[in-house]
Short mmCIF file of C-alpha atoms in Angstrom, two decimals:
data_model
loop_
_atom_site.label_atom_id
_atom_site.label_comp_id
_atom_site.label_asym_id
_atom_site.label_seq_id
_atom_site.Cartn_x
_atom_site.Cartn_y
_atom_site.Cartn_z
CA MET H 1 111.08 97.82 92.38
CA ILE H 2 109.01 94.53 92.06
CA ALA H 3 110.94 91.58 92.96
CA VAL H 4 109.46 88.04 91.63
CA GLY H 5 110.92 84.74 92.80
CA THR H 6 110.29 81.40 94.69
CA ALA H 7 112.05 79.83 97.89
CA GLY H 8 114.88 78.29 96.69
CA TRP H 9 116.54 78.33 93.58
CA SER H 10 116.11 75.22 91.97
CA VAL H 11 115.40 74.38 88.52
CA PRO H 12 112.76 72.34 87.77
CA LYS H 13 113.11 70.15 85.07
CA ARG H 14 109.70 70.98 83.19
CA TYR H 15 110.70 74.36 83.21
CA ALA H 16 114.49 74.01 82.17
CA SER H 17 113.93 75.50 78.77
CA GLU H 18 113.21 78.82 80.13
CA PHE H 19 116.51 79.60 81.75
CA PRO H 20 119.69 80.15 80.54
CA SER H 21 121.82 76.73 79.73
CA GLY H 22 124.86 77.15 81.42
CA GLY H 23 126.00 78.11 84.65
CA SER H 24 125.00 77.14 88.45
CA HIS H 25 121.53 76.68 89.30
CA LEU H 26 121.47 80.18 90.82
CA GLU H 27 123.17 81.45 87.89
CA ARG H 28 120.52 80.37 85.45
CA TYR H 29 117.81 80.75 87.95
CA ALA H 30 118.88 84.84 87.89
CA GLY H 31 118.87 84.78 84.05
CA CYS H 32 114.95 84.75 84.62
CA PHE H 33 114.11 86.35 88.04
CA ASN H 34 115.39 89.38 89.87
CA ALA H 35 114.83 87.82 93.83
CA VAL H 36 114.84 84.70 95.81
CA GLU H 37 114.38 83.74 98.99
CA ILE H 38 116.94 81.94 101.31
CA ASN H 39 115.16 79.55 103.32
CA THR H 40 118.39 77.34 104.27
CA SER H 41 119.24 79.88 106.39
CA PHE H 42 116.32 79.56 108.63
CA HIS H 43 117.54 75.68 109.73
CA ARG H 44 121.39 76.07 109.27
CA PRO H 45 124.13 79.10 109.18
CA HIS H 46 126.00 79.75 106.28
CA ARG H 47 129.67 81.02 106.18
CA VAL H 48 130.28 84.54 104.76
CA ALA H 49 132.18 83.38 101.95
CA THR H 50 129.13 81.34 100.96
CA TYR H 51 126.89 84.59 100.80
CA GLU H 52 129.58 86.47 98.97
CA ARG H 53 130.03 83.83 96.83
CA TRP H 54 126.02 83.69 95.89
CA ALA H 55 126.36 87.61 95.76
CA THR H 56 128.83 87.49 92.76
CA SER H 57 126.73 84.83 90.97
CA VAL H 58 123.84 87.16 90.00
CA PRO H 59 123.26 90.20 88.41
CA ASP H 60 123.32 93.88 89.81
CA GLY H 61 119.49 94.33 89.94
CA PHE H 62 119.56 90.88 92.09
CA ARG H 63 118.31 90.69 95.68
CA PHE H 64 117.98 87.98 98.06
CA ALA H 65 115.61 87.97 100.83
CA VAL H 66 116.90 85.37 103.68
CA LYS H 67 114.76 83.92 106.46
CA ILE H 68 115.72 84.62 110.05
CA PRO H 69 117.03 81.43 111.88
CA ARG H 70 114.50 79.21 113.73
CA THR H 71 117.07 79.24 116.70
CA ILE H 72 116.26 82.65 116.88
CA THR H 73 112.19 82.75 116.35
CA HIS H 74 111.42 79.23 117.44
CA ASP H 75 113.99 77.75 119.76
CA ARG H 76 114.55 80.71 121.58
CA ARG H 77 111.31 82.47 121.15
CA LEU H 78 112.99 86.18 120.62
CA VAL H 79 114.74 85.90 124.22
CA ASP H 80 118.24 85.96 124.58
CA ILE H 81 119.05 85.96 121.24
CA ASP H 82 121.60 88.83 120.89
CA ASP H 83 124.50 86.42 120.08
CA LEU H 84 122.78 84.47 117.74
CA LEU H 85 121.20 87.48 115.66
CA ALA H 86 124.93 89.26 115.53
CA ARG H 87 126.25 86.33 114.27
CA PHE H 88 123.44 86.03 111.77
CA LEU H 89 123.88 89.75 110.66
CA ASP H 90 127.57 89.26 109.96
CA GLU H 91 126.83 86.18 108.13
CA VAL H 92 124.24 87.69 105.80
CA ALA H 93 126.63 91.02 105.56
CA GLY H 94 128.29 89.04 102.65
CA LEU H 95 125.30 89.60 100.35
CA GLY H 96 126.33 92.92 100.24
CA SER H 97 124.21 95.58 98.32
CA LYS H 98 122.43 92.37 96.98
CA LEU H 99 120.90 91.74 100.23
CA GLY H 100 117.05 92.55 100.25
CA PRO H 101 114.76 92.29 103.20
CA LEU H 102 114.89 89.90 106.46
CA LEU H 103 111.80 87.91 106.87
CA LEU H 104 110.70 87.13 110.48
CA GLN H 105 108.55 83.98 110.72
CA LEU H 106 107.16 83.28 113.60
CA PRO H 107 105.74 80.11 115.04
CA PRO H 108 101.78 80.19 115.15
CA SER H 109 101.65 79.75 119.19
CA LEU H 110 103.89 83.08 119.66
CA ALA H 111 101.46 85.75 120.63
CA PHE H 112 102.63 89.61 120.58
CA GLU H 113 103.81 90.36 124.13
CA PRO H 114 104.94 93.79 124.57
CA ASP H 115 108.34 93.24 126.53
CA ARG H 116 109.40 90.07 124.78
CA CYS H 117 108.03 90.69 121.19
CA GLY H 118 107.95 94.56 120.95
CA GLY H 119 111.61 94.40 122.70
CA PHE H 120 113.07 92.29 120.09
CA LEU H 121 111.53 94.28 117.15
CA THR H 122 113.10 97.07 118.57
CA ARG H 123 116.53 95.43 119.20
CA LEU H 124 116.48 94.02 115.85
CA ARG H 125 115.61 97.57 114.14
CA GLY H 126 118.77 98.91 116.05
CA ALA H 127 121.18 96.27 114.92
CA PHE H 128 119.78 96.41 111.39
CA ALA H 129 118.92 99.23 109.17
CA GLY H 130 117.79 97.26 106.20
CA ALA H 131 114.30 96.03 104.99
CA LEU H 132 112.63 94.05 107.66
CA VAL H 133 109.45 92.08 107.17
CA CYS H 134 107.77 90.04 109.53
CA GLU H 135 105.25 87.01 109.13
CA PRO H 136 103.45 86.64 112.46
CA ARG H 137 100.50 83.73 112.53
CA HIS H 138 99.16 84.41 115.83
CA PRO H 139 95.88 86.42 116.09
CA SER H 140 97.35 88.89 118.62
CA TRP H 141 100.06 90.14 115.81
CA PHE H 142 96.93 91.97 113.84
CA ALA H 143 95.88 94.01 116.61
CA PRO H 144 96.11 98.07 115.32
CA ALA H 145 98.50 98.84 118.05
CA VAL H 146 100.95 95.88 116.85
CA ASP H 147 100.62 97.54 113.36
CA LEU H 148 101.19 100.97 114.40
CA ARG H 149 104.43 99.43 116.07
CA LEU H 150 105.53 97.83 112.96
CA ARG H 151 105.37 100.88 111.27
CA ALA H 152 107.18 103.12 113.69
CA LEU H 153 110.01 100.40 113.11
CA ARG H 154 109.72 100.08 109.47
CA ILE H 155 108.95 96.52 109.34
CA GLY H 156 106.51 95.41 106.88
CA ARG H 157 103.88 92.90 107.66
CA VAL H 158 103.63 89.51 105.17
CA ALA H 159 100.47 89.16 103.12
CA SER H 160 100.19 85.60 103.43
CA ASP H 161 98.61 82.76 101.20
CA PRO H 162 96.47 80.81 102.50
CA PRO H 163 96.14 83.83 105.39
CA PRO H 164 96.42 82.37 109.08
CA VAL H 165 93.83 84.62 110.23
CA PRO H 166 91.40 86.66 108.92
CA GLY H 167 92.98 89.86 107.13
CA ALA H 168 96.50 88.24 106.88
CA ASP H 169 96.42 88.03 103.16
CA GLU H 170 97.37 91.76 103.21
CA PRO H 171 100.26 93.82 103.71
CA GLY H 172 100.46 95.49 107.17
CA GLY H 173 102.93 97.24 109.19
CA TRP H 174 105.21 99.75 107.15
CA THR H 175 103.71 100.83 103.97
CA GLY H 176 107.31 101.60 102.42
CA LEU H 177 107.46 97.75 101.67
CA ALA H 178 104.91 95.16 100.84
CA CYS H 179 105.99 91.54 100.72
CA TYR H 180 103.58 88.75 99.62
CA ARG H 181 104.46 84.88 100.46
CA LEU H 182 102.44 82.40 98.30
CA HIS H 183 102.40 78.96 99.90
CA GLY H 184 99.79 77.26 97.67
CA SER H 185 95.94 76.96 98.11
CA PRO H 186 93.92 75.04 99.27
CA ASP H 187 96.86 72.46 99.77
CA VAL H 188 99.68 74.36 101.34
CA TYR H 189 103.01 73.83 99.87
CA TYR H 190 101.53 71.73 96.97
CA SER H 191 99.00 73.54 95.04
CA ALA H 192 99.48 75.65 92.07
CA TYR H 193 97.82 79.20 91.48
CA SER H 194 95.32 79.26 88.21
CA GLN H 195 96.19 81.60 85.87
CA THR H 196 93.30 84.01 87.04
CA GLN H 197 94.57 84.26 90.48
CA LEU H 198 97.77 85.07 88.80
CA ARG H 199 96.65 87.90 86.71
CA LYS H 200 94.92 89.39 89.28
CA ARG H 201 98.12 88.99 91.99
CA ALA H 202 100.17 90.48 89.13
CA GLU H 203 97.58 93.78 88.99
CA GLN H 204 97.69 93.58 92.76
CA LEU H 205 101.47 94.00 93.00
CA LEU H 206 101.28 96.96 90.37
CA VAL H 207 98.58 98.78 92.42
CA ARG H 208 100.79 98.31 95.56
CA THR H 209 103.86 100.10 93.93
CA HIS H 210 101.77 103.45 94.01
CA GLU H 211 102.54 103.56 97.99
CA ALA H 212 105.45 100.79 98.80
CA ARG H 213 109.16 101.64 96.88
CA ASP H 214 109.35 98.11 96.84
CA VAL H 215 106.97 94.66 96.43
CA TRP H 216 108.08 91.45 96.55
CA CYS H 217 106.44 88.10 95.87
CA ILE H 218 107.85 85.07 96.67
CA PHE H 219 106.36 81.73 95.63
CA ASP H 220 106.57 78.99 98.37
CA ASN H 221 104.46 76.41 96.85
CA THR H 222 107.73 74.18 95.99
CA ALA H 223 106.44 70.67 97.77
CA ALA H 224 105.09 69.68 93.55
CA LEU H 225 107.37 72.16 91.82
CA HIS H 226 104.68 74.62 91.02
CA ALA H 227 106.45 77.73 92.37
CA THR H 228 108.85 78.47 89.28
CA GLY H 229 106.10 77.98 86.98
CA ASP H 230 103.77 80.19 89.13
CA ALA H 231 106.17 82.74 89.17
CA LEU H 232 107.40 82.90 85.66
CA THR H 233 103.47 83.35 84.68
CA THR H 234 103.37 86.28 86.99
CA LEU H 235 106.64 87.80 85.62
CA GLU H 236 105.01 87.72 82.00
CA ALA H 237 101.62 88.84 83.44
CA LEU H 238 103.58 92.16 84.65
CA GLU H 239 104.96 92.22 81.33
CA GLY H 240 101.85 92.29 79.71
CA LYS H 241 102.54 88.90 77.75
CA GLY H 242 99.80 86.73 79.11
CA PRO H 243 99.97 83.58 80.51
CA HIS H 244 103.13 81.46 80.42
CA PRO H 245 102.93 78.49 78.38
CA GLY H 246 104.60 76.30 80.92
CA GLY H 247 102.76 77.50 83.82
CA PRO H 248 99.75 76.18 85.62
CA SER H 249 97.03 74.81 83.49
CA GLY H 250 94.11 77.17 84.75
CA LYS H 251 93.28 74.58 87.63
CA ALA H 252 94.18 75.40 90.95
CA GLY H 253 95.44 72.56 93.14
#
């Protein structure tokens, strides 16, 4: 599976004609894309019934990536989190078979410590058997020993653009799942990607399918509403149809 989507399922007015006209924003979004990343879970919990409603709004092949709450990653910094983790996992179970990877995005200041971080990753894997991806931003997480630990736990390391440290723009950890999170470059969250960049990205995703069972590509450059156009262009490049007419003009930024 190559999953392409955006962070959140908004349908910007400039791209509205590309989506079905009826239904909720999520239903319209799922008429074009096969995946989405739920970011709101990072900031606040959602009821099981809410996740269940979202799951019933999308086709069978659609998948949700879900961001692990900041109370776990940023507030408690992976310590004393068993209660919070259990609650979160109970909630996202409402997505059923439409649950994709859980995303563990870590603060830039959080260095890898074997007891704290390694212990948390082991507990997380023990509590959740599904797909897991980690987006670290401290250089210590990119050491070979950490990469081996991620592989052993079947946790993919996110490829981020722009990369917070050298090498962070390539997937790491477990090779069975490759996940790209594209935040916009050079202006994070604001810049669009050029058509050339998106065509190259589509080629990269296809190459990754030779090794990874699932390949995810999430556009997070949502501040200026470029994520939707970039994702649509990437989909059409994957389908061999050329650049999307409503996408970027070819000039990044």
